[in-house]
GROMACS .gro file of C-alpha atoms in nm:
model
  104
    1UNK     CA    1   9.043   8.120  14.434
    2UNK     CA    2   9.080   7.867  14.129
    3UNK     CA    3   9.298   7.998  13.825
    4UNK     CA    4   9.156   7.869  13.500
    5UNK     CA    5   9.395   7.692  13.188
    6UNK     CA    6   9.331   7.906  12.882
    7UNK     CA    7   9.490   7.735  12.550
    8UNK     CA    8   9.428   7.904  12.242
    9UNK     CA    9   9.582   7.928  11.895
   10UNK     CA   10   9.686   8.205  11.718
   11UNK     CA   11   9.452   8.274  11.372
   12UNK     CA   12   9.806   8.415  11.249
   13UNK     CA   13  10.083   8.206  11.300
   14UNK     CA   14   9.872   7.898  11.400
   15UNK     CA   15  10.101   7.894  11.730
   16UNK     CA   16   9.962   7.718  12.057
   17UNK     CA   17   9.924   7.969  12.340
   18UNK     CA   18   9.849   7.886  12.679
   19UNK     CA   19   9.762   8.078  12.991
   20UNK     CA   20   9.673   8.093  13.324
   21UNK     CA   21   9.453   8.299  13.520
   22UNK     CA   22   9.210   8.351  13.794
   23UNK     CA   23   8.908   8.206  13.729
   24UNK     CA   24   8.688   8.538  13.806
   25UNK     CA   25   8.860   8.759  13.552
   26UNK     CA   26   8.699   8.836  13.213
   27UNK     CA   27   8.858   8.750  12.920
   28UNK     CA   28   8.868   8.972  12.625
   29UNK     CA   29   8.841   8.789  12.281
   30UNK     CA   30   8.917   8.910  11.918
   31UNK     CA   31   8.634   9.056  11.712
   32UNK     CA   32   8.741   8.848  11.375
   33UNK     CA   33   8.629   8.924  11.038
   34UNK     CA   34   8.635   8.712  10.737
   35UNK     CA   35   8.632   8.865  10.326
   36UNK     CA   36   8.668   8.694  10.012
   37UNK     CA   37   8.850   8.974   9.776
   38UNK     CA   38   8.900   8.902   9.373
   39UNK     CA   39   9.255   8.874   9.314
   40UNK     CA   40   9.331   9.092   9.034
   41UNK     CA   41   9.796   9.098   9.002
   42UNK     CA   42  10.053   8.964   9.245
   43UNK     CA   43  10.301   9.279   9.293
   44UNK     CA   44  10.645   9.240   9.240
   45UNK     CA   45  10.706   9.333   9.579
   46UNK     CA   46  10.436   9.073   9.717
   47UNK     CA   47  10.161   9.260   9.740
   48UNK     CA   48   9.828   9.124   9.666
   49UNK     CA   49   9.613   9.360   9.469
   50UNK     CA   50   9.254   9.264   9.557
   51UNK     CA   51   8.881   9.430   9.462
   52UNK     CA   52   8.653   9.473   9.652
   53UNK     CA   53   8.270   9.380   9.673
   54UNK     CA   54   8.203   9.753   9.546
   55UNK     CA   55   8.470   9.748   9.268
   56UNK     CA   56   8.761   9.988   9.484
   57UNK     CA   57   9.084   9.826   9.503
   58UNK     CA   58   9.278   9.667   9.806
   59UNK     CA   59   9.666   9.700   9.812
   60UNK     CA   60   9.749   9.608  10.106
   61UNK     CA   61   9.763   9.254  10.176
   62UNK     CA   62  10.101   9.101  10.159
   63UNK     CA   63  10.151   8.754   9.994
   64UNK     CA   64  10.218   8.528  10.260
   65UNK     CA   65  10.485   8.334  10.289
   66UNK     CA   66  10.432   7.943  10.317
   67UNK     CA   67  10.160   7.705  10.183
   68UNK     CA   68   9.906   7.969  10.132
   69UNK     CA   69  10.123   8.197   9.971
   70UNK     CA   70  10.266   7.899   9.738
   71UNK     CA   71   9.834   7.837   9.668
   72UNK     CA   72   9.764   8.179   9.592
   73UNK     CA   73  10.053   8.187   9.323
   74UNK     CA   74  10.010   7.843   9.208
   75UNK     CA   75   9.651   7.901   9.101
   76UNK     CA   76   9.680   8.246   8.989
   77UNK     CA   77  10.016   8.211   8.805
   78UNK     CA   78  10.058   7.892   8.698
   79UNK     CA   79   9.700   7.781   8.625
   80UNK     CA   80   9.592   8.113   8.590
   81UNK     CA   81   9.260   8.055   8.687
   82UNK     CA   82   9.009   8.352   8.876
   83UNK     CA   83   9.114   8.363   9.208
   84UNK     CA   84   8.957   8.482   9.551
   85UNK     CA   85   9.145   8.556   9.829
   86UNK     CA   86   9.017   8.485  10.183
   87UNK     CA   87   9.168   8.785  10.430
   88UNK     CA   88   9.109   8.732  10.804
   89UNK     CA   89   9.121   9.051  10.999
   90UNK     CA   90   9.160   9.131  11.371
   91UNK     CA   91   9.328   9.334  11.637
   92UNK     CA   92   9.428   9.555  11.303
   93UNK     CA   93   9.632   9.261  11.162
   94UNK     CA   94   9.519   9.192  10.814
   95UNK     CA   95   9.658   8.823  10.665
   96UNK     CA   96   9.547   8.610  10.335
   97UNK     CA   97   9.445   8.277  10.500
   98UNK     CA   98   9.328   8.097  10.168
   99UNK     CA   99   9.240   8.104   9.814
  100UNK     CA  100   8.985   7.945   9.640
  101UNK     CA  101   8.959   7.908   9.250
  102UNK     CA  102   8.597   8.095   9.090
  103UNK     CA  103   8.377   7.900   8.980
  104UNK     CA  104   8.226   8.003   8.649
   0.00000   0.00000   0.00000
């Protein structure tokens, strides 16, 4: 029996798995969903507080750290332009992947 090379990367950490297996097992994939929020306040504790589509609020994104994080604050806080936050759910992880100035 053959064993197949899985490589993959994380959608979280952007880390390079790899993995071996037999080539007649099923594999189980991530159901992913993407959502643009409006970014309303950064929290002083780095929380993101997002709206939704229907107007109810989101708390509970965390600012992440690194580029993205550094984007998010930079155009909100220092430009303070409208911002929308791109949140990439899965396997009941939740993590701001991007930001992306409104346009008017």
């Amino acid at each position: 029996m053959a064993d197949d090379e899985q490589v993959a990367i994380d959608i979280f950490t952007g880390k390079k798995l790899e993995d071996l297996s037999p080539s007649t097992h099923n594999m189980d994939v991530p159901n992913v969903r993407r959502q643009e929020y409006q970014l309303l306040d950064i929290t002083d504790d780095g929380f993101l507080n997002l709206m939704k589509e229907d107007g109810t609020p989101k708390d509970d994104v965390k600012l992440p750290p690194g580029e993205v994080g550094e984007k998010i604050e930079r155009l909100f806080r220092t430009e303070e332009k409208d911002v929308n936050v791109v949140v990439l759910t899965a396997m009941g992880e939740e993590v701001a992947m991007d930001a992306k100035e409104v346009a008017h």
